[in-house]
Tab-separated table of N, CA and C and ligand atoms in Angstrom:
chain	number	residue	atom	x	y	z
A	25	MET	N	-4.173	-14.507	-2.704
A	25	MET	CA	-3.169	-13.490	-3.047
A	25	MET	C	-1.876	-13.779	-2.281
A	26	SER	N	-0.751	-13.479	-2.912
A	26	SER	CA	0.543	-13.778	-2.301
A	26	SER	C	1.361	-12.497	-2.167
A	27	ILE	N	2.212	-12.451	-1.143
A	27	ILE	CA	3.066	-11.260	-1.004
A	27	ILE	C	3.982	-11.097	-2.214
A	28	HIS	N	4.169	-12.191	-2.983
A	28	HIS	CA	5.026	-12.077	-4.171
A	28	HIS	C	4.356	-11.236	-5.268
A	29	GLU	N	3.044	-10.999	-5.116
A	29	GLU	CA	2.340	-10.099	-6.048
A	29	GLU	C	2.548	-8.624	-5.670
A	30	CYS	N	3.142	-8.380	-4.510
A	30	CYS	CA	3.446	-6.996	-4.095
A	30	CYS	C	4.728	-6.591	-4.802
A	31	LYS	N	4.603	-5.664	-5.722
A	31	LYS	CA	5.749	-5.358	-6.597
A	31	LYS	C	6.179	-3.911	-6.441
A	32	LEU	N	7.492	-3.726	-6.504
A	32	LEU	CA	8.038	-2.376	-6.533
A	32	LEU	C	8.022	-1.891	-7.982
A	33	ILE	N	7.362	-0.787	-8.220
A	33	ILE	CA	7.252	-0.240	-9.578
A	33	ILE	C	8.139	0.997	-9.666
A	34	LYS	N	9.037	0.988	-10.636
A	34	LYS	CA	9.886	2.177	-10.879
A	34	LYS	C	9.069	3.163	-11.711
A	35	LEU	N	8.721	4.276	-11.126
A	35	LEU	CA	7.917	5.280	-11.819
A	35	LEU	C	8.825	6.166	-12.672
A	36	PRO	N	8.265	6.794	-13.713
A	36	PRO	CA	9.091	7.676	-14.536
A	36	PRO	C	9.657	8.816	-13.692
A	37	LYS	N	10.894	9.170	-13.969
A	37	LYS	CA	11.528	10.286	-13.249
A	37	LYS	C	12.173	11.194	-14.279
A	38	ILE	N	11.678	12.415	-14.370
A	38	ILE	CA	12.254	13.398	-15.280
A	38	ILE	C	13.229	14.246	-14.464
A	39	SER	N	14.528	13.958	-14.667
A	39	SER	CA	15.558	14.676	-13.900
A	39	SER	C	15.797	16.037	-14.534
A	40	ASP	N	16.002	17.019	-13.710
A	40	ASP	CA	16.148	18.403	-14.186
A	40	ASP	C	16.933	19.167	-13.126
A	41	PRO	N	17.840	20.045	-13.562
A	41	PRO	CA	18.560	20.852	-12.558
A	41	PRO	C	17.603	21.639	-11.666
A	42	ARG	N	16.376	21.885	-12.153
A	42	ARG	CA	15.399	22.647	-11.342
A	42	ARG	C	14.666	21.765	-10.355
A	43	GLY	N	14.955	20.436	-10.416
A	43	GLY	CA	14.251	19.501	-9.528
A	43	GLY	C	13.654	18.373	-10.337
A	44	ASN	N	13.410	17.261	-9.716
A	44	ASN	CA	12.899	16.082	-10.423
A	44	ASN	C	11.379	16.083	-10.490
A	45	LEU	N	10.862	15.375	-11.493
A	45	LEU	CA	9.404	15.276	-11.663
A	45	LEU	C	9.047	13.810	-11.907
A	46	THR	N	8.070	13.325	-11.181
A	46	THR	CA	7.567	11.958	-11.377
A	46	THR	C	6.070	12.020	-11.592
A	47	PHE	N	5.571	11.163	-12.479
A	47	PHE	CA	4.122	11.170	-12.749
A	47	PHE	C	3.601	9.731	-12.772
A	48	ILE	N	2.315	9.608	-12.573
A	48	ILE	CA	1.674	8.294	-12.512
A	48	ILE	C	0.366	8.365	-13.284
A	49	GLU	N	0.188	7.459	-14.227
A	49	GLU	CA	-1.063	7.386	-14.976
A	49	GLU	C	-1.745	6.061	-14.645
A	50	GLY	N	-3.023	6.170	-14.253
A	50	GLY	CA	-3.808	4.965	-13.996
A	50	GLY	C	-3.882	4.113	-15.249
A	51	GLN	N	-3.825	2.796	-15.072
A	51	GLN	CA	-3.888	1.814	-16.169
A	51	GLN	C	-2.651	1.855	-17.068
A	52	ASN	N	-1.696	2.727	-16.753
A	52	ASN	CA	-0.451	2.746	-17.516
A	52	ASN	C	0.696	2.299	-16.606
A	53	HIS	N	1.028	3.129	-15.620
A	53	HIS	CA	2.109	2.751	-14.700
A	53	HIS	C	1.614	1.830	-13.612
A	54	ILE	N	0.318	1.896	-13.346
A	54	ILE	CA	-0.277	0.999	-12.344
A	54	ILE	C	-1.517	0.336	-12.960
A	55	PRO	N	-1.822	-0.891	-12.523
A	55	PRO	CA	-2.849	-1.673	-13.237
A	55	PRO	C	-4.286	-1.372	-12.812
A	56	PHE	N	-4.561	-0.126	-12.398
A	56	PHE	CA	-5.945	0.213	-12.047
A	56	PHE	C	-6.172	1.700	-12.273
A	57	ASP	N	-7.436	2.072	-12.359
A	57	ASP	CA	-7.801	3.489	-12.407
A	57	ASP	C	-7.735	4.046	-10.994
A	58	ILE	N	-7.228	5.254	-10.871
A	58	ILE	CA	-7.072	5.855	-9.536
A	58	ILE	C	-8.401	6.516	-9.146
A	59	GLN	N	-9.013	5.977	-8.090
A	59	GLN	CA	-10.304	6.527	-7.630
A	59	GLN	C	-10.128	7.460	-6.435
A	60	ARG	N	-8.969	7.347	-5.778
A	60	ARG	CA	-8.788	8.118	-4.532
A	60	ARG	C	-7.301	8.249	-4.252
A	61	VAL	N	-6.933	9.386	-3.689
A	61	VAL	CA	-5.556	9.623	-3.235
A	61	VAL	C	-5.640	10.079	-1.786
A	62	TYR	N	-4.800	9.502	-0.933
A	62	TYR	CA	-4.699	10.045	0.425
A	62	TYR	C	-3.252	9.970	0.884
A	63	TYR	N	-2.940	10.679	1.946
A	63	TYR	CA	-1.553	10.690	2.398
A	63	TYR	C	-1.485	10.804	3.908
A	64	LEU	N	-0.450	10.178	4.431
A	64	LEU	CA	-0.165	10.196	5.865
A	64	LEU	C	0.999	11.158	6.079
A	65	TYR	N	0.887	12.044	7.016
A	65	TYR	CA	1.946	13.032	7.259
A	65	TYR	C	1.870	13.454	8.721
A	66	ASP	N	2.878	14.179	9.171
A	66	ASP	CA	2.981	14.551	10.597
A	66	ASP	C	2.872	13.306	11.470
A	67	VAL	N	3.480	12.214	11.030
A	67	VAL	CA	3.393	10.964	11.798
A	67	VAL	C	4.397	11.042	12.950
A	68	PRO	N	3.957	10.900	14.187
A	68	PRO	CA	4.891	11.003	15.305
A	68	PRO	C	5.861	9.822	15.329
A	69	GLY	N	7.053	10.037	15.833
A	69	GLY	CA	8.046	8.966	15.951
A	69	GLY	C	7.464	7.786	16.710
A	70	GLY	N	7.701	6.580	16.205
A	70	GLY	CA	7.245	5.366	16.887
A	70	GLY	C	5.818	4.967	16.532
A	71	ALA	N	5.113	5.800	15.759
A	71	ALA	CA	3.713	5.468	15.436
A	71	ALA	C	3.657	4.368	14.375
A	72	GLU	N	2.557	3.650	14.381
A	72	GLU	CA	2.322	2.592	13.394
A	72	GLU	C	0.992	2.853	12.700
A	73	ARG	N	0.981	2.762	11.377
A	73	ARG	CA	-0.253	2.934	10.606
A	73	ARG	C	-0.596	1.611	9.922
A	74	GLY	N	-1.710	1.621	9.216
A	74	GLY	CA	-2.145	0.388	8.567
A	74	GLY	C	-2.743	-0.542	9.614
A	75	GLY	N	-2.317	-1.809	9.576
A	75	GLY	CA	-2.923	-2.765	10.495
A	75	GLY	C	-4.265	-3.220	9.960
A	76	HIS	N	-4.299	-3.490	8.648
A	76	HIS	CA	-5.526	-3.971	8.031
A	76	HIS	C	-5.216	-4.549	6.657
A	77	ALA	N	-6.219	-5.194	6.057
A	77	ALA	CA	-6.150	-5.667	4.674
A	77	ALA	C	-7.438	-5.231	3.988
A	78	HIS	N	-7.428	-5.309	2.667
A	78	HIS	CA	-8.621	-4.931	1.901
A	78	HIS	C	-9.151	-6.131	1.131
A	79	LYS	N	-10.469	-6.228	1.064
A	79	LYS	CA	-11.094	-7.335	0.332
A	79	LYS	C	-10.884	-7.182	-1.166
A	80	ALA	N	-11.017	-5.970	-1.693
A	80	ALA	CA	-10.939	-5.771	-3.148
A	80	ALA	C	-9.969	-4.671	-3.560
A	81	LEU	N	-9.769	-3.710	-2.686
A	81	LEU	CA	-8.993	-2.517	-3.060
A	81	LEU	C	-7.515	-2.814	-3.310
A	82	GLN	N	-6.979	-2.198	-4.356
A	82	GLN	CA	-5.536	-2.244	-4.614
A	82	GLN	C	-4.959	-0.861	-4.369
A	83	GLN	N	-3.671	-0.833	-4.031
A	83	GLN	CA	-3.035	0.451	-3.729
A	83	GLN	C	-1.637	0.523	-4.320
A	84	LEU	N	-1.204	1.735	-4.578
A	84	LEU	CA	0.205	2.014	-4.836
A	84	LEU	C	0.660	2.957	-3.730
A	85	ILE	N	1.733	2.589	-3.032
A	85	ILE	CA	2.202	3.358	-1.881
A	85	ILE	C	3.579	3.944	-2.210
A	86	ILE	N	3.746	5.227	-1.949
A	86	ILE	CA	4.992	5.929	-2.296
A	86	ILE	C	5.469	6.747	-1.095
A	87	ALA	N	6.780	6.693	-0.832
A	87	ALA	CA	7.380	7.599	0.159
A	87	ALA	C	7.707	8.896	-0.583
A	88	ILE	N	6.754	9.795	-0.628
A	88	ILE	CA	6.934	11.066	-1.343
A	88	ILE	C	8.018	11.906	-0.675
A	89	SER	N	8.141	11.734	0.636
A	89	SER	CA	9.189	12.419	1.396
A	89	SER	C	9.602	11.507	2.539
A	90	GLY	N	10.885	11.506	2.885
A	90	GLY	CA	11.353	10.683	3.999
A	90	GLY	C	11.258	9.196	3.685
A	91	SER	N	11.082	8.398	4.710
A	91	SER	CA	11.098	6.940	4.535
A	91	SER	C	10.243	6.258	5.594
A	92	PHE	N	9.906	4.996	5.321
A	92	PHE	CA	9.178	4.154	6.284
A	92	PHE	C	9.276	2.709	5.831
A	93	ASP	N	8.876	1.804	6.716
A	93	ASP	CA	8.867	0.368	6.413
A	93	ASP	C	7.426	-0.095	6.230
A	94	ILE	N	7.206	-0.964	5.246
A	94	ILE	CA	5.884	-1.580	5.065
A	94	ILE	C	6.040	-3.080	5.270
A	95	HIS	N	5.327	-3.619	6.240
A	95	HIS	CA	5.343	-5.058	6.522
A	95	HIS	C	4.129	-5.676	5.830
A	96	LEU	N	4.383	-6.637	4.950
A	96	LEU	CA	3.338	-7.266	4.137
A	96	LEU	C	3.140	-8.698	4.593
A	97	ASP	N	1.893	-9.148	4.572
A	97	ASP	CA	1.570	-10.472	5.106
A	97	ASP	C	0.367	-11.000	4.324
A	98	ASP	N	0.517	-12.187	3.706
A	98	ASP	CA	-0.606	-12.750	2.934
A	98	ASP	C	-1.338	-13.847	3.707
A	99	GLY	N	-1.027	-13.951	4.999
A	99	GLY	CA	-1.643	-14.999	5.821
A	99	GLY	C	-0.740	-16.217	5.945
A	100	LYS	N	0.282	-16.290	5.101
A	100	LYS	CA	1.242	-17.404	5.143
A	100	LYS	C	2.674	-16.894	5.268
A	101	GLU	N	2.998	-15.935	4.401
A	101	GLU	CA	4.365	-15.420	4.353
A	101	GLU	C	4.365	-13.930	4.647
A	102	ARG	N	5.531	-13.465	5.101
A	102	ARG	CA	5.675	-12.040	5.410
A	102	ARG	C	6.946	-11.496	4.772
A	103	LYS	N	6.923	-10.233	4.421
A	103	LYS	CA	8.163	-9.560	4.034
A	103	LYS	C	8.026	-8.074	4.341
A	104	THR	N	9.185	-7.422	4.451
A	104	THR	CA	9.214	-5.989	4.767
A	104	THR	C	9.921	-5.250	3.641
A	105	ILE	N	9.317	-4.143	3.225
A	105	ILE	CA	9.904	-3.288	2.188
A	105	ILE	C	10.166	-1.919	2.805
A	106	HIS	N	11.369	-1.417	2.581
A	106	HIS	CA	11.712	-0.061	3.033
A	106	HIS	C	11.524	0.880	1.847
A	107	LEU	N	10.686	1.871	1.993
A	107	LEU	CA	10.473	2.842	0.905
A	107	LEU	C	11.139	4.166	1.274
A	108	ASN	N	11.920	4.699	0.345
A	108	ASN	CA	12.604	5.969	0.639
A	108	ASN	C	12.871	6.808	-0.612
A	109	ARG	N	12.201	6.469	-1.742
A	109	ARG	CA	12.429	7.254	-2.962
A	109	ARG	C	11.088	7.634	-3.596
A	110	GLY	N	11.016	8.862	-4.078
A	110	GLY	CA	9.769	9.382	-4.633
A	110	GLY	C	9.367	8.735	-5.946
A	111	TYR	N	10.290	7.963	-6.560
A	111	TYR	CA	9.965	7.295	-7.829
A	111	TYR	C	9.776	5.785	-7.670
A	112	ASP	N	9.765	5.303	-6.418
A	112	ASP	CA	9.468	3.892	-6.161
A	112	ASP	C	8.042	3.771	-5.636
A	113	GLY	N	7.213	3.031	-6.334
A	113	GLY	CA	5.855	2.796	-5.856
A	113	GLY	C	5.691	1.322	-5.506
A	114	LEU	N	5.133	1.043	-4.358
A	114	LEU	CA	4.890	-0.354	-3.975
A	114	LEU	C	3.434	-0.698	-4.286
A	115	LEU	N	3.249	-1.632	-5.201
A	115	LEU	CA	1.907	-2.087	-5.551
A	115	LEU	C	1.460	-3.130	-4.528
A	116	VAL	N	0.361	-2.838	-3.840
A	116	VAL	CA	-0.167	-3.774	-2.836
A	116	VAL	C	-1.558	-4.210	-3.295
A	117	PRO	N	-1.679	-5.461	-3.753
A	117	PRO	CA	-2.990	-5.950	-4.207
A	117	PRO	C	-3.951	-6.146	-3.031
A	118	ASN	N	-5.152	-6.552	-3.351
A	118	ASN	CA	-6.120	-6.871	-2.298
A	118	ASN	C	-5.658	-8.098	-1.504
A	119	MET	N	-6.259	-8.320	-0.356
A	119	MET	CA	-6.004	-9.476	0.508
A	119	MET	C	-4.548	-9.583	0.970
A	120	ILE	N	-3.950	-8.417	1.236
A	120	ILE	CA	-2.610	-8.373	1.832
A	120	ILE	C	-2.701	-7.520	3.102
A	121	TRP	N	-2.328	-8.122	4.228
A	121	TRP	CA	-2.284	-7.365	5.484
A	121	TRP	C	-1.041	-6.498	5.462
A	122	ARG	N	-1.189	-5.206	5.822
A	122	ARG	CA	-0.021	-4.318	5.830
A	122	ARG	C	0.039	-3.509	7.111
A	123	GLU	N	1.262	-3.345	7.573
A	123	GLU	CA	1.524	-2.440	8.696
A	123	GLU	C	2.673	-1.530	8.284
A	124	ILE	N	2.575	-0.273	8.638
A	124	ILE	CA	3.591	0.710	8.231
A	124	ILE	C	4.161	1.345	9.493
A	125	ASP	N	5.501	1.303	9.610
A	125	ASP	CA	6.130	1.897	10.794
A	125	ASP	C	7.521	2.416	10.435
A	126	ASN	N	8.283	2.767	11.450
A	126	ASN	CA	9.648	3.297	11.261
A	126	ASN	C	9.639	4.553	10.370
A	127	PHE	N	8.631	5.407	10.568
A	127	PHE	CA	8.566	6.655	9.796
A	127	PHE	C	9.725	7.570	10.180
A	128	SER	N	10.423	8.103	9.183
A	128	SER	CA	11.455	9.107	9.454
A	128	SER	C	10.758	10.435	9.759
A	129	SER	N	11.536	11.396	10.221
A	129	SER	CA	10.906	12.706	10.456
A	129	SER	C	10.504	13.309	9.115
A	130	ALA	N	9.413	13.993	9.079
A	130	ALA	CA	8.864	14.649	7.876
A	130	ALA	C	8.501	13.658	6.773
A	131	ALA	N	8.308	12.389	7.127
A	131	ALA	CA	7.905	11.410	6.099
A	131	ALA	C	6.473	11.694	5.640
A	132	VAL	N	6.259	11.488	4.343
A	132	VAL	CA	4.904	11.580	3.791
A	132	VAL	C	4.657	10.309	2.991
A	133	CYS	N	3.596	9.596	3.351
A	133	CYS	CA	3.220	8.349	2.678
A	133	CYS	C	2.019	8.648	1.790
A	134	LEU	N	2.257	8.605	0.472
A	134	LEU	CA	1.192	8.896	-0.492
A	134	LEU	C	0.594	7.574	-0.977
A	135	VAL	N	-0.719	7.506	-1.006
A	135	VAL	CA	-1.392	6.274	-1.418
A	135	VAL	C	-2.369	6.565	-2.554
A	136	MET	N	-2.228	5.828	-3.651
A	136	MET	CA	-3.197	5.855	-4.753
A	136	MET	C	-4.066	4.611	-4.587
A	137	ALA	N	-5.360	4.776	-4.605
A	137	ALA	CA	-6.239	3.649	-4.333
A	137	ALA	C	-7.170	3.388	-5.516
A	138	SER	N	-7.507	2.121	-5.710
A	138	SER	CA	-8.343	1.726	-6.854
A	138	SER	C	-9.833	1.926	-6.584
A	139	GLU	N	-10.187	2.241	-5.323
A	139	GLU	CA	-11.604	2.418	-4.968
A	139	GLU	C	-11.731	3.616	-4.033
A	140	ARG	N	-12.935	4.154	-3.967
A	140	ARG	CA	-13.222	5.155	-2.950
A	140	ARG	C	-13.248	4.495	-1.579
A	141	TYR	N	-13.235	5.328	-0.542
A	141	TYR	CA	-13.222	4.783	0.824
A	141	TYR	C	-14.510	4.016	1.108
A	142	ASP	N	-14.344	2.796	1.618
A	142	ASP	CA	-15.492	1.966	1.987
A	142	ASP	C	-15.070	1.066	3.140
A	143	GLU	N	-15.573	1.380	4.325
A	143	GLU	CA	-15.157	0.631	5.520
A	143	GLU	C	-15.475	-0.853	5.378
A	144	ALA	N	-16.515	-1.193	4.585
A	144	ALA	CA	-16.905	-2.603	4.425
A	144	ALA	C	-15.852	-3.399	3.655
A	145	ASP	N	-14.908	-2.698	3.020
A	145	ASP	CA	-13.859	-3.374	2.246
A	145	ASP	C	-12.663	-3.774	3.122
A	146	TYR	N	-12.693	-3.372	4.409
A	146	TYR	CA	-11.543	-3.611	5.292
A	146	TYR	C	-11.662	-4.925	6.062
A	147	TYR	N	-10.533	-5.616	6.244
A	147	TYR	CA	-10.356	-6.539	7.371
A	147	TYR	C	-9.508	-5.790	8.378
A	148	ARG	N	-10.053	-5.532	9.551
A	148	ARG	CA	-9.272	-4.854	10.587
A	148	ARG	C	-8.873	-5.811	11.703
A	149	ASP	N	-9.377	-7.058	11.618
A	149	ASP	CA	-9.023	-8.073	12.604
A	149	ASP	C	-8.115	-9.097	11.917
A	150	TYR	N	-6.884	-9.261	12.440
A	150	TYR	CA	-5.897	-10.102	11.763
A	150	TYR	C	-6.370	-11.556	11.663
A	151	ASP	N	-6.943	-12.093	12.746
A	151	ASP	CA	-7.373	-13.497	12.729
A	151	ASP	C	-8.485	-13.713	11.694
A	152	GLU	N	-9.368	-12.740	11.608
A	152	GLU	CA	-10.450	-12.830	10.609
A	152	GLU	C	-9.858	-12.812	9.191
A	153	PHE	N	-8.850	-11.976	9.000
A	153	PHE	CA	-8.171	-11.904	7.691
A	153	PHE	C	-7.538	-13.259	7.343
A	154	VAL	N	-6.831	-13.848	8.298
A	154	VAL	CA	-6.157	-15.136	8.029
A	154	VAL	C	-7.199	-16.206	7.710
A	155	ARG	N	-8.309	-16.221	8.457
A	155	ARG	CA	-9.375	-17.203	8.168
A	155	ARG	C	-9.905	-17.006	6.751
A	156	ALA	N	-10.061	-15.741	6.343
A	156	ALA	CA	-10.576	-15.459	4.994
A	156	ALA	C	-9.603	-15.953	3.929
A	157	THR	N	-8.291	-15.799	4.150
A	157	THR	CA	-7.308	-16.281	3.154
A	157	THR	C	-7.374	-17.808	3.063
A	158	GLN	N	-7.597	-18.469	4.196
A	158	GLN	CA	-7.658	-19.938	4.175
A	158	GLN	C	-8.903	-20.419	3.438
A	159	GLN	N	-10.023	-19.723	3.657
A	159	GLN	CA	-11.259	-20.103	2.954
A	159	GLN	C	-11.107	-19.914	1.457
A	160	LYS	N	-10.438	-18.786	1.065
A	160	LYS	CA	-10.248	-18.533	-0.375
A	160	LYS	C	-9.360	-19.629	-0.978
A	161	ASN	N	-8.313	-20.052	-0.221
A	161	ASN	CA	-7.425	-21.101	-0.749
A	161	ASN	C	-8.170	-22.410	-0.944
A	162	LEU	N	-9.119	-22.701	-0.028
A	162	LEU	CA	-9.888	-23.949	-0.123
A	162	LEU	C	-10.798	-23.935	-1.344
A	163	SER	N	-11.306	-22.739	-1.688
A	163	SER	CA	-12.317	-22.676	-2.747
A	163	SER	C	-11.705	-22.626	-4.147
A	164	VAL	N	-10.334	-22.567	-4.254
A	164	VAL	CA	-9.748	-22.600	-5.603
A	164	VAL	C	-9.277	-24.008	-5.964
B	8	TYD	P1	-7.164	3.928	8.369
B	8	TYD	O1	-7.485	3.279	7.064
B	8	TYD	O2	-7.281	3.087	9.595
B	8	TYD	O3	-5.711	4.580	8.326
B	8	TYD	P2	-4.289	3.917	8.034
B	8	TYD	O4	-4.488	2.683	7.269
B	8	TYD	O5	-3.616	4.904	7.181
B	8	TYD	O6	-3.582	3.737	9.320
B	8	TYD	O7	-8.082	5.200	8.486
B	8	TYD	C1	-8.053	6.063	9.619
B	8	TYD	C2	-9.373	6.810	9.684
B	8	TYD	O8	-9.562	7.629	8.532
B	8	TYD	C3	-10.565	5.863	9.745
B	8	TYD	O9	-11.505	6.426	10.644
B	8	TYD	C4	-11.143	5.894	8.348
B	8	TYD	C5	-10.768	7.271	7.853
B	8	TYD	N1	-10.525	7.325	6.422
B	8	TYD	C6	-11.429	7.978	5.585
B	8	TYD	O10	-12.442	8.532	6.038
B	8	TYD	N2	-11.161	8.035	4.247
B	8	TYD	C7	-10.066	7.464	3.703
B	8	TYD	O11	-9.851	7.529	2.465
B	8	TYD	C8	-9.150	6.752	4.568
B	8	TYD	C9	-7.925	6.080	4.031
B	8	TYD	C10	-9.428	6.730	5.909
């Protein structure tokens, strides 16, 4: 997997004087069925979240409120995406190491996930993750 597969998806935005509305349909706006939703909130200044990769799980990450930075790493290349709009979703495929930091005050990070929570799907050790990406590259 490559960080170039991490794509910013412009979600539908219904503008209205009463406020904007954005919606997301699994298999329509994002290429998977949504099995789980979770969100990070009340994040203290200077805190860092993430720090892991997933073996199979895909995610769409949205700054529903406020802003934050997502650092993406495929074991070879890295890039950082700043999210700050409720209609921008960052698609993060499996086998991408991510770290999230620089949370603004009152930031809320909403995550749509393609699988239910399963600790066995995580790489939480960076060196182990990099070794796994190298083994996968050898086997193709
Ligand atoms: P973790 O995935 O490390 O959080 P983040 O990536 O957002 O920094 O999860 C933190 C804790 O919450 C960990 O003990 C696992 C638990 N957890 C669940 O029980 N269910 C979930 O859906 C998620 C995302 C985490």
